[in-house]
Amino acid sequence: DTEVTQTPKHLVMGMTNKKSLKCEQHMGHRAMYWYKQKAKKPPELMFVYSYEKLSINESVPSRFSPECPNSSLLNLHLHALQPEDSALYLCASSQDGQGQSEQYFGPGTRLTVT
Amino acid sequence: LAKTTQPISMDSYEGQEVNITCSHNNIATNDYITWYQQFPSQGPRFIIQGYKTKVTNEVASLFIPADRKSSTLSLPRVSLSDTAVYYCLVGDPRYSSASKIIFGSGTRLSIRP
């Protein structure tokens, strides 16, 4: 199984809502990532978990809160988002946390903040 | 951090060989060079990775000169389904327990019949 799954595929939320994005992989990978991608732009790294510990936080606002319950799951909790947070949110995993590890990406969650 | 520069867009025709060049002047000694392909509304997909000289797999070749300040992704005999955005990345090994990957701006490749 070389698949990274993400749910939901689409999400519309108001600025006062709380929601969560979910990501799952069963490849035994020990590093997992959250990226944000705006239209016609490259993915921007948000968070990296390595061996279930948060190792990189790219100065992401606190309204985004990541969680790694176990080595197969990664969540992104959303609260009080702004319309400019509307984007495609991509999850990825890699075998380890080294720069030369191939990353496997999920299909993404298309988030719209109204 | 190693920053990459790629052409914004390229056009080609079915059956042609396409070469996309990426420059990464301040690549670090331990950095690898990786290329990803992305279709609209999908996550990026790994194409190929290399450290130096030439790497070839079933879909592409990667050419890296001795100074490693640039790299060229070569797609042999492209088809319409190769129309996508191609990203060049270099891996930052400074974080020993995690990977930090910076996507370049990407090259939008359009293939015509």
XYZ file of C-alpha atoms in Angstrom:
227
model
C 0.000 0.000 0.000
C 1.739 3.172 -1.203
C -1.153 5.489 -0.586
C -1.627 8.516 1.606
C -5.290 9.217 2.250
C -6.800 12.523 3.296
C -10.262 13.371 4.538
C -12.359 15.246 3.796
C -11.739 16.003 0.115
C -13.530 19.311 0.384
C -14.333 21.452 3.399
C -16.206 24.718 3.696
C -16.072 26.409 7.067
C -16.926 29.731 8.608
C -14.406 31.862 10.427
C -15.781 30.849 13.817
C -15.858 27.105 13.164
C -13.528 24.427 14.452
C -12.711 21.589 12.085
C -10.010 18.985 11.556
C -8.229 17.575 8.535
C -7.096 13.976 8.694
C -4.258 12.125 6.997
C -3.347 8.447 7.140
C -0.583 6.251 5.748
C 0.221 2.574 6.235
C 3.636 2.436 4.622
C 5.512 2.424 7.915
C 6.837 5.896 7.235
C 8.188 7.765 10.233
C 7.975 11.323 8.904
C 4.749 13.125 8.025
C 4.181 16.601 6.655
C 1.525 19.249 6.184
C 1.743 21.620 3.231
C -0.459 24.494 2.131
C -0.861 25.230 -1.565
C -2.550 28.276 -3.047
C -3.707 28.282 -6.659
C -0.849 28.313 -9.187
C 1.743 28.368 -6.403
C 4.103 25.669 -5.127
C 3.323 23.796 -1.926
C 4.555 25.559 1.209
C 5.762 23.466 4.098
C 3.817 24.039 7.339
C 4.767 21.271 9.760
C 6.957 18.190 9.907
C 6.554 15.320 12.336
C 9.426 12.918 12.712
C 8.928 9.800 14.815
C 5.671 11.308 16.081
C 7.372 14.429 17.385
C 6.897 17.871 15.900
C 10.273 18.756 14.458
C 9.507 21.697 12.202
C 6.927 24.453 12.493
C 7.386 26.973 9.721
C 6.078 29.936 11.715
C 2.520 28.863 11.101
C -0.217 30.868 12.906
C -1.629 29.227 16.009
C -5.046 28.885 14.397
C -3.481 25.810 12.746
C -2.685 23.095 15.267
C -1.110 19.798 14.164
C -1.392 16.521 15.995
C 0.222 13.137 15.416
C -1.699 10.558 17.484
C 0.436 7.682 16.183
C 2.900 6.897 13.433
C 0.145 6.360 10.845
C -2.075 9.341 11.530
C -1.679 13.079 11.209
C -4.329 15.659 11.977
C -4.541 19.378 11.392
C -6.949 21.178 13.702
C -8.390 24.417 12.392
C -9.896 27.207 14.460
C -10.827 30.800 13.724
C -9.452 30.715 10.211
C -9.405 33.651 7.827
C -10.612 33.709 4.210
C -6.982 33.908 3.063
C -6.433 30.466 4.595
C -8.513 28.994 1.784
C -6.185 26.623 -0.085
C -5.392 23.009 -0.883
C -3.904 21.326 2.187
C -1.595 18.479 1.352
C -0.340 15.743 3.606
C 2.781 13.746 2.795
C 4.874 11.032 4.364
C 8.398 9.738 3.890
C 10.381 6.802 5.152
C 12.417 8.947 7.467
C 13.069 12.582 8.060
C 16.144 12.945 5.925
C 16.236 15.297 2.977
C 16.780 12.521 0.480
C 13.629 10.582 1.327
C 10.976 10.457 -1.345
C 7.744 12.013 -0.143
C 4.386 10.427 -0.909
C 1.587 12.953 -1.120
C -2.104 12.572 -0.520
C -4.713 14.100 -2.859
C -5.262 17.025 -0.538
C -8.207 18.699 1.156
C -9.651 21.714 -0.638
C -10.510 24.172 2.139
C -12.731 27.196 1.676
C -13.128 29.656 4.530
C -16.181 31.880 4.281
C 18.794 27.034 2.320
C 19.271 25.976 -1.262
C 16.882 27.903 -3.500
C 15.913 26.634 -6.912
C 15.119 28.508 -10.106
C 13.193 26.981 -12.998
C 11.555 28.296 -16.184
C 7.973 29.306 -15.507
C 6.577 27.427 -18.486
C 7.523 25.262 -21.455
C 5.657 23.974 -24.488
C 6.385 20.896 -26.549
C 4.744 18.332 -28.805
C 3.891 14.698 -28.403
C 6.788 12.374 -29.125
C 9.453 14.983 -28.389
C 12.093 14.842 -25.680
C 11.664 17.583 -23.100
C 14.469 18.906 -20.922
C 13.687 21.094 -17.924
C 16.633 22.740 -16.222
C 16.783 23.852 -12.624
C 19.502 25.976 -11.061
C 20.471 25.620 -7.410
C 23.656 27.637 -6.973
C 23.977 27.235 -3.209
C 23.244 23.541 -2.968
C 24.795 21.994 0.141
C 27.236 19.099 0.082
C 24.747 16.580 1.433
C 21.705 17.809 -0.504
C 19.970 15.562 -2.982
C 18.023 16.860 -5.975
C 14.471 15.636 -6.383
C 11.828 16.239 -9.028
C 8.089 16.012 -8.545
C 5.183 16.157 -10.987
C 1.825 17.654 -10.090
C -1.476 17.495 -11.941
C -4.282 19.965 -11.131
C -6.052 19.271 -7.828
C -3.720 16.391 -6.980
C -0.740 16.025 -4.685
C 2.764 16.050 -6.174
C 4.179 12.729 -7.326
C 7.837 11.733 -7.078
C 9.580 11.377 -10.443
C 13.291 10.976 -9.813
C 16.081 11.819 -7.399
C 19.847 12.081 -7.710
C 23.008 13.325 -6.088
C 25.468 13.555 -8.979
C 26.098 12.499 -12.593
C 23.147 10.735 -14.183
C 20.175 8.826 -12.848
C 17.628 7.056 -15.028
C 14.392 5.303 -14.218
C 11.434 4.097 -16.230
C 9.942 7.566 -16.679
C 12.804 10.083 -16.740
C 16.503 10.830 -16.570
C 18.232 13.322 -14.337
C 21.501 14.908 -15.363
C 23.637 16.615 -12.718
C 26.937 18.264 -13.669
C 30.032 17.941 -11.516
C 29.517 21.290 -9.778
C 25.910 20.315 -8.911
C 24.769 23.918 -9.315
C 22.100 22.863 -11.781
C 20.223 19.777 -12.886
C 18.193 18.774 -15.932
C 15.117 16.588 -15.930
C 14.744 14.790 -19.239
C 11.400 13.320 -20.271
C 11.756 11.081 -23.318
C 8.954 11.040 -25.900
C 6.341 13.026 -24.013
C 2.625 12.485 -24.411
C -0.397 14.664 -23.675
C -0.613 13.096 -20.213
C 2.756 14.627 -19.305
C 1.113 18.063 -19.213
C 1.665 19.072 -15.586
C 3.731 21.266 -13.291
C 7.231 19.968 -12.559
C 9.000 20.987 -9.350
C 12.699 20.791 -8.638
C 13.704 20.546 -4.981
C 16.879 20.195 -2.986
C 16.840 18.507 0.394
C 18.075 20.358 3.435
C 19.849 17.908 5.722
C 20.537 20.411 8.493
C 17.756 18.952 10.586
C 19.097 15.556 11.478
C 15.728 14.252 12.603
C 13.504 15.769 9.953
C 13.372 16.757 6.354
C 12.959 20.299 5.155
C 11.986 20.547 1.557
C 11.541 23.817 -0.310
C 9.568 23.616 -3.522
C 10.709 25.918 -6.291
C 8.206 27.881 -8.311
C 7.730 24.980 -10.724
C 7.656 24.676 -14.517
C 4.279 24.413 -16.194
C 4.779 21.995 -19.091
C 2.183 21.949 -21.868
C 2.229 19.176 -24.448
C 0.390 19.630 -27.720
C -0.733 16.981 -30.212
